Amino acid sequence: MFELIDLPYGSSELEPIISAETIALHHGKHLATYVNNLNNMLPGSGLEDKSLEEIVACATGGIFNNAGQILNHNLYFEQLQKPSNDNHPVGKIAEAINEQFGSYDDFKKDFTTVASTLFGSGWAWLASDNDGKLHVLQMPNADNPVTKGLKPLMCFDVWEHAYYVDYRNRRPDYIAAMWQILNWKVIEQRYQL
Ligand code: MN
């Protein structure tokens, strides 16, 4: 049985970038529903003893969709912290970003294009391969880089439920604001694991 994760911050701590109302809906309703759905679907599936990553890598249909959305949202919520105007990558992930993209600003530009041009529901990802090389990916619906053999490092949820309460239809404004609340220490730890 999977459980709804506890957030590593209070529900109003991401304001004004993400409101307490969005957190209550996004974590307390959307993510909780994915957890309940998966727990109802797993018995008899043969996947009961697998980790979330293993399920996402091999499942299809409803189990894939719900497990993928749990994994995606756990990665999303756990990489956030209270806003800072002077927020930037640290350590090895900062070095890799500068080396591969030229600068953090160039990386943000590339990632923003990928996140804003995704049609419909889905996710923008920063992921790494076995050689530590970084990849920026646009993935629809519940998909996650583990389905391509990549390690997920950082993500923006661009499903409308992630931003509609706070930004209405203005997805680009949500994407531009998200950089202030990324916890790069958490993202770097994922990169080094
Ligand atoms: Mn979401």
PDB file of C-alpha atoms and ligand atoms in Angstrom:
ATOM      1  CA  MET A   1       0.000   0.000   0.000  1.00  0.00           C
ATOM      2  CA  PHE A   2       1.269   3.424  -0.921  1.00  0.00           C
ATOM      3  CA  GLU A   3       0.697   6.496   1.245  1.00  0.00           C
ATOM      4  CA  LEU A   4       0.188  10.167   0.531  1.00  0.00           C
ATOM      5  CA  ILE A   5       3.533  11.880   1.217  1.00  0.00           C
ATOM      6  CA  ASP A   6       3.807  14.584   3.872  1.00  0.00           C
ATOM      7  CA  LEU A   7       4.984  17.892   2.464  1.00  0.00           C
ATOM      8  CA  PRO A   8       8.367  19.171   3.709  1.00  0.00           C
ATOM      9  CA  TYR A   9       6.817  22.675   4.194  1.00  0.00           C
ATOM     10  CA  GLY A  10       3.609  24.243   5.431  1.00  0.00           C
ATOM     11  CA  SER A  11       0.780  24.655   2.918  1.00  0.00           C
ATOM     12  CA  SER A  12       1.178  28.467   2.758  1.00  0.00           C
ATOM     13  CA  GLU A  13       4.997  28.514   2.664  1.00  0.00           C
ATOM     14  CA  LEU A  14       5.204  28.524  -1.146  1.00  0.00           C
ATOM     15  CA  GLU A  15       3.055  31.670  -1.406  1.00  0.00           C
ATOM     16  CA  PRO A  16       2.768  33.804  -3.445  1.00  0.00           C
ATOM     17  CA  ILE A  17       4.141  31.422  -6.110  1.00  0.00           C
ATOM     18  CA  ILE A  18       1.771  28.584  -5.179  1.00  0.00           C
ATOM     19  CA  SER A  19      -1.173  29.309  -2.880  1.00  0.00           C
ATOM     20  CA  ALA A  20      -2.314  27.264   0.104  1.00  0.00           C
ATOM     21  CA  GLU A  21      -5.538  26.666  -1.846  1.00  0.00           C
ATOM     22  CA  THR A  22      -3.617  25.077  -4.718  1.00  0.00           C
ATOM     23  CA  ILE A  23      -1.621  22.932  -2.273  1.00  0.00           C
ATOM     24  CA  ALA A  24      -4.846  21.795  -0.584  1.00  0.00           C
ATOM     25  CA  LEU A  25      -6.309  20.736  -3.944  1.00  0.00           C
ATOM     26  CA  HIS A  26      -3.183  19.521  -5.688  1.00  0.00           C
ATOM     27  CA  HIS A  27      -1.678  17.531  -2.800  1.00  0.00           C
ATOM     28  CA  GLY A  28      -4.766  16.929  -0.674  1.00  0.00           C
ATOM     29  CA  LYS A  29      -7.174  15.993  -3.487  1.00  0.00           C
ATOM     30  CA  HIS A  30      -5.439  15.194  -6.802  1.00  0.00           C
ATOM     31  CA  LEU A  31      -2.411  13.319  -5.415  1.00  0.00           C
ATOM     32  CA  ALA A  32      -4.517  11.660  -2.695  1.00  0.00           C
ATOM     33  CA  THR A  33      -6.882  10.366  -5.384  1.00  0.00           C
ATOM     34  CA  TYR A  34      -4.012   8.864  -7.397  1.00  0.00           C
ATOM     35  CA  VAL A  35      -2.810   7.094  -4.208  1.00  0.00           C
ATOM     36  CA  ASN A  36      -6.278   5.717  -3.444  1.00  0.00           C
ATOM     37  CA  ASN A  37      -6.791   4.621  -7.044  1.00  0.00           C
ATOM     38  CA  LEU A  38      -3.477   2.765  -7.190  1.00  0.00           C
ATOM     39  CA  ASN A  39      -4.088   1.046  -3.852  1.00  0.00           C
ATOM     40  CA  ASN A  40      -7.452  -0.147  -5.165  1.00  0.00           C
ATOM     41  CA  MET A  41      -5.970  -1.419  -8.448  1.00  0.00           C
ATOM     42  CA  LEU A  42      -2.858  -3.221  -7.155  1.00  0.00           C
ATOM     43  CA  PRO A  43      -4.366  -6.297  -5.431  1.00  0.00           C
ATOM     44  CA  GLY A  44      -4.226  -9.213  -7.887  1.00  0.00           C
ATOM     45  CA  SER A  45      -2.125  -7.286 -10.421  1.00  0.00           C
ATOM     46  CA  GLY A  46       1.116  -9.142  -9.661  1.00  0.00           C
ATOM     47  CA  LEU A  47       2.782  -5.784  -8.946  1.00  0.00           C
ATOM     48  CA  GLU A  48       1.971  -5.638  -5.213  1.00  0.00           C
ATOM     49  CA  ASP A  49       5.572  -5.987  -4.029  1.00  0.00           C
ATOM     50  CA  LYS A  50       7.163  -3.620  -6.528  1.00  0.00           C
ATOM     51  CA  SER A  51       8.431  -0.107  -5.859  1.00  0.00           C
ATOM     52  CA  LEU A  52       6.722   2.870  -7.463  1.00  0.00           C
ATOM     53  CA  GLU A  53       9.613   3.240  -9.962  1.00  0.00           C
ATOM     54  CA  GLU A  54       9.401  -0.463 -10.893  1.00  0.00           C
ATOM     55  CA  ILE A  55       5.628  -0.234 -11.407  1.00  0.00           C
ATOM     56  CA  VAL A  56       5.964   2.865 -13.609  1.00  0.00           C
ATOM     57  CA  ALA A  57       8.696   1.209 -15.669  1.00  0.00           C
ATOM     58  CA  CYS A  58       6.587  -1.886 -16.506  1.00  0.00           C
ATOM     59  CA  ALA A  59       2.857  -1.206 -15.979  1.00  0.00           C
ATOM     60  CA  THR A  60       0.249  -0.093 -18.511  1.00  0.00           C
ATOM     61  CA  GLY A  61      -3.258   1.380 -18.415  1.00  0.00           C
ATOM     62  CA  GLY A  62      -4.776   2.633 -15.172  1.00  0.00           C
ATOM     63  CA  ILE A  63      -2.012   1.256 -12.971  1.00  0.00           C
ATOM     64  CA  PHE A  64       0.607   3.077 -15.052  1.00  0.00           C
ATOM     65  CA  ASN A  65      -1.374   6.328 -15.005  1.00  0.00           C
ATOM     66  CA  ASN A  66      -1.938   6.375 -11.251  1.00  0.00           C
ATOM     67  CA  ALA A  67       1.521   5.080 -10.271  1.00  0.00           C
ATOM     68  CA  GLY A  68       3.132   7.540 -12.698  1.00  0.00           C
ATOM     69  CA  GLN A  69       1.193  10.434 -11.247  1.00  0.00           C
ATOM     70  CA  ILE A  70       2.178   9.445  -7.681  1.00  0.00           C
ATOM     71  CA  LEU A  71       5.859   9.222  -8.623  1.00  0.00           C
ATOM     72  CA  ASN A  72       5.681  12.485 -10.587  1.00  0.00           C
ATOM     73  CA  HIS A  73       3.944  14.387  -7.794  1.00  0.00           C
ATOM     74  CA  ASN A  74       6.235  13.030  -5.071  1.00  0.00           C
ATOM     75  CA  LEU A  75       9.215  14.303  -7.079  1.00  0.00           C
ATOM     76  CA  TYR A  76       7.450  17.626  -7.746  1.00  0.00           C
ATOM     77  CA  PHE A  77       6.347  18.437  -4.200  1.00  0.00           C
ATOM     78  CA  GLU A  78       9.582  17.264  -2.547  1.00  0.00           C
ATOM     79  CA  GLN A  79      11.748  19.551  -4.747  1.00  0.00           C
ATOM     80  CA  LEU A  80      10.015  22.780  -3.625  1.00  0.00           C
ATOM     81  CA  GLN A  81      10.754  25.263  -0.840  1.00  0.00           C
ATOM     82  CA  LYS A  82       9.809  28.794   0.178  1.00  0.00           C
ATOM     83  CA  PRO A  83      10.448  31.458  -2.490  1.00  0.00           C
ATOM     84  CA  SER A  84      13.786  33.193  -2.972  1.00  0.00           C
ATOM     85  CA  ASN A  85      14.724  35.732  -5.644  1.00  0.00           C
ATOM     86  CA  ASP A  86      18.324  34.519  -5.567  1.00  0.00           C
ATOM     87  CA  ASN A  87      17.620  30.858  -6.268  1.00  0.00           C
ATOM     88  CA  HIS A  88      20.040  28.863  -8.423  1.00  0.00           C
ATOM     89  CA  PRO A  89      21.552  25.385  -8.869  1.00  0.00           C
ATOM     90  CA  VAL A  90      24.317  24.286  -6.502  1.00  0.00           C
ATOM     91  CA  GLY A  91      27.232  21.837  -6.539  1.00  0.00           C
ATOM     92  CA  LYS A  92      27.624  19.133  -9.184  1.00  0.00           C
ATOM     93  CA  ILE A  93      24.258  19.818 -10.830  1.00  0.00           C
ATOM     94  CA  ALA A  94      25.237  23.489 -11.265  1.00  0.00           C
ATOM     95  CA  GLU A  95      28.501  22.413 -12.913  1.00  0.00           C
ATOM     96  CA  ALA A  96      26.686  19.995 -15.231  1.00  0.00           C
ATOM     97  CA  ILE A  97      24.109  22.623 -16.212  1.00  0.00           C
ATOM     98  CA  ASN A  98      26.792  25.199 -17.001  1.00  0.00           C
ATOM     99  CA  GLU A  99      28.829  22.668 -18.962  1.00  0.00           C
ATOM    100  CA  GLN A 100      25.945  21.342 -21.052  1.00  0.00           C
ATOM    101  CA  PHE A 101      23.679  24.357 -21.493  1.00  0.00           C
ATOM    102  CA  GLY A 102      26.230  27.197 -21.247  1.00  0.00           C
ATOM    103  CA  SER A 103      24.642  28.854 -18.217  1.00  0.00           C
ATOM    104  CA  TYR A 104      21.713  28.559 -15.817  1.00  0.00           C
ATOM    105  CA  ASP A 105      19.866  31.226 -17.838  1.00  0.00           C
ATOM    106  CA  ASP A 106      20.330  29.228 -21.052  1.00  0.00           C
ATOM    107  CA  PHE A 107      19.086  26.106 -19.296  1.00  0.00           C
ATOM    108  CA  LYS A 108      16.028  27.981 -17.989  1.00  0.00           C
ATOM    109  CA  LYS A 109      15.286  29.197 -21.505  1.00  0.00           C
ATOM    110  CA  ASP A 110      15.421  25.649 -22.938  1.00  0.00           C
ATOM    111  CA  PHE A 111      13.363  24.190 -20.104  1.00  0.00           C
ATOM    112  CA  THR A 112      10.789  26.995 -20.349  1.00  0.00           C
ATOM    113  CA  THR A 113      10.285  26.300 -24.065  1.00  0.00           C
ATOM    114  CA  VAL A 114       9.741  22.597 -23.367  1.00  0.00           C
ATOM    115  CA  ALA A 115       7.306  23.300 -20.506  1.00  0.00           C
ATOM    116  CA  SER A 116       5.314  25.975 -22.330  1.00  0.00           C
ATOM    117  CA  THR A 117       4.962  24.145 -25.667  1.00  0.00           C
ATOM    118  CA  LEU A 118       3.587  20.906 -24.194  1.00  0.00           C
ATOM    119  CA  PHE A 119       0.083  20.575 -25.644  1.00  0.00           C
ATOM    120  CA  GLY A 120      -2.509  19.459 -23.098  1.00  0.00           C
ATOM    121  CA  SER A 121      -1.532  17.761 -19.825  1.00  0.00           C
ATOM    122  CA  GLY A 122       1.928  16.596 -18.910  1.00  0.00           C
ATOM    123  CA  TRP A 123       5.302  17.336 -17.409  1.00  0.00           C
ATOM    124  CA  ALA A 124       8.604  19.001 -18.260  1.00  0.00           C
ATOM    125  CA  TRP A 125      11.587  17.082 -16.872  1.00  0.00           C
ATOM    126  CA  LEU A 126      15.254  17.454 -16.173  1.00  0.00           C
ATOM    127  CA  ALA A 127      16.711  13.931 -16.091  1.00  0.00           C
ATOM    128  CA  SER A 128      20.139  12.287 -16.237  1.00  0.00           C
ATOM    129  CA  ASP A 129      21.442   9.200 -17.990  1.00  0.00           C
ATOM    130  CA  ASN A 130      23.958   6.595 -16.772  1.00  0.00           C
ATOM    131  CA  ASP A 131      26.862   8.830 -17.805  1.00  0.00           C
ATOM    132  CA  GLY A 132      25.525  11.793 -15.811  1.00  0.00           C
ATOM    133  CA  LYS A 133      24.532  13.635 -18.969  1.00  0.00           C
ATOM    134  CA  LEU A 134      21.486  15.865 -18.541  1.00  0.00           C
ATOM    135  CA  HIS A 135      18.347  15.682 -20.656  1.00  0.00           C
ATOM    136  CA  VAL A 136      15.354  18.035 -20.861  1.00  0.00           C
ATOM    137  CA  LEU A 137      12.189  16.181 -21.809  1.00  0.00           C
ATOM    138  CA  GLN A 138       8.569  16.922 -22.513  1.00  0.00           C
ATOM    139  CA  MET A 139       6.342  14.022 -21.460  1.00  0.00           C
ATOM    140  CA  PRO A 140       2.548  13.701 -21.778  1.00  0.00           C
ATOM    141  CA  ASN A 141       0.041  12.812 -19.067  1.00  0.00           C
ATOM    142  CA  ALA A 142       1.560  10.522 -16.392  1.00  0.00           C
ATOM    143  CA  ASP A 143       4.827   9.659 -18.132  1.00  0.00           C
ATOM    144  CA  ASN A 144       8.146   9.796 -16.259  1.00  0.00           C
ATOM    145  CA  PRO A 145      11.811   9.595 -17.423  1.00  0.00           C
ATOM    146  CA  VAL A 146      12.156   6.136 -15.789  1.00  0.00           C
ATOM    147  CA  THR A 147      10.207   4.752 -18.796  1.00  0.00           C
ATOM    148  CA  LYS A 148      13.190   5.803 -20.954  1.00  0.00           C
ATOM    149  CA  GLY A 149      15.791   4.446 -18.530  1.00  0.00           C
ATOM    150  CA  LEU A 150      16.604   7.956 -17.281  1.00  0.00           C
ATOM    151  CA  LYS A 151      16.772   9.263 -13.709  1.00  0.00           C
ATOM    152  CA  PRO A 152      14.242  12.042 -12.956  1.00  0.00           C
ATOM    153  CA  LEU A 153      15.876  15.037 -11.257  1.00  0.00           C
ATOM    154  CA  MET A 154      13.463  17.966 -11.460  1.00  0.00           C
ATOM    155  CA  CYS A 155      10.018  18.568 -12.952  1.00  0.00           C
ATOM    156  CA  PHE A 156       7.359  21.162 -13.637  1.00  0.00           C
ATOM    157  CA  ASP A 157       3.783  19.918 -13.537  1.00  0.00           C
ATOM    158  CA  VAL A 158       1.972  21.633 -16.407  1.00  0.00           C
ATOM    159  CA  TRP A 159      -1.391  19.950 -15.935  1.00  0.00           C
ATOM    160  CA  GLU A 160      -3.908  22.783 -15.566  1.00  0.00           C
ATOM    161  CA  HIS A 161      -4.721  21.675 -11.996  1.00  0.00           C
ATOM    162  CA  ALA A 162      -1.166  22.696 -11.009  1.00  0.00           C
ATOM    163  CA  TYR A 163      -1.665  26.385 -11.844  1.00  0.00           C
ATOM    164  CA  TYR A 164      -5.267  27.239 -12.728  1.00  0.00           C
ATOM    165  CA  VAL A 165      -6.298  28.483  -9.257  1.00  0.00           C
ATOM    166  CA  ASP A 166      -3.339  30.892  -9.049  1.00  0.00           C
ATOM    167  CA  TYR A 167      -2.563  31.745 -12.681  1.00  0.00           C
ATOM    168  CA  ARG A 168      -5.780  30.859 -14.545  1.00  0.00           C
ATOM    169  CA  ASN A 169      -4.820  30.212 -18.194  1.00  0.00           C
ATOM    170  CA  ARG A 170      -1.401  31.901 -17.870  1.00  0.00           C
ATOM    171  CA  ARG A 171       0.863  28.850 -17.943  1.00  0.00           C
ATOM    172  CA  PRO A 172       3.923  30.966 -18.921  1.00  0.00           C
ATOM    173  CA  ASP A 173       3.547  33.047 -15.721  1.00  0.00           C
ATOM    174  CA  TYR A 174       3.438  29.896 -13.589  1.00  0.00           C
ATOM    175  CA  ILE A 175       6.533  28.517 -15.345  1.00  0.00           C
ATOM    176  CA  ALA A 176       8.423  31.802 -14.900  1.00  0.00           C
ATOM    177  CA  ALA A 177       7.584  31.874 -11.171  1.00  0.00           C
ATOM    178  CA  MET A 178       8.487  28.255 -10.423  1.00  0.00           C
ATOM    179  CA  TRP A 179      12.248  28.956 -10.520  1.00  0.00           C
ATOM    180  CA  GLN A 180      11.932  30.867  -7.221  1.00  0.00           C
ATOM    181  CA  ILE A 181      10.785  27.802  -5.260  1.00  0.00           C
ATOM    182  CA  LEU A 182      13.033  25.005  -6.535  1.00  0.00           C
ATOM    183  CA  ASN A 183      15.118  23.353  -3.825  1.00  0.00           C
ATOM    184  CA  TRP A 184      18.350  22.719  -5.702  1.00  0.00           C
ATOM    185  CA  LYS A 185      19.898  20.855  -2.743  1.00  0.00           C
ATOM    186  CA  VAL A 186      17.209  18.191  -3.159  1.00  0.00           C
ATOM    187  CA  ILE A 187      17.682  18.157  -6.950  1.00  0.00           C
ATOM    188  CA  GLU A 188      21.451  17.842  -6.575  1.00  0.00           C
ATOM    189  CA  GLN A 189      21.044  14.916  -4.165  1.00  0.00           C
ATOM    190  CA  ARG A 190      18.948  13.121  -6.790  1.00  0.00           C
ATOM    191  CA  TYR A 191      21.678  13.769  -9.370  1.00  0.00           C
ATOM    192  CA  GLN A 192      24.408  12.328  -7.123  1.00  0.00           C
ATOM    193  CA  LEU A 193      22.536   9.190  -6.013  1.00  0.00           C
TER     194      LEU A 193
HETATM  195 MN    MN B   1      -0.451  17.649 -10.700  1.00  0.00          MN
END
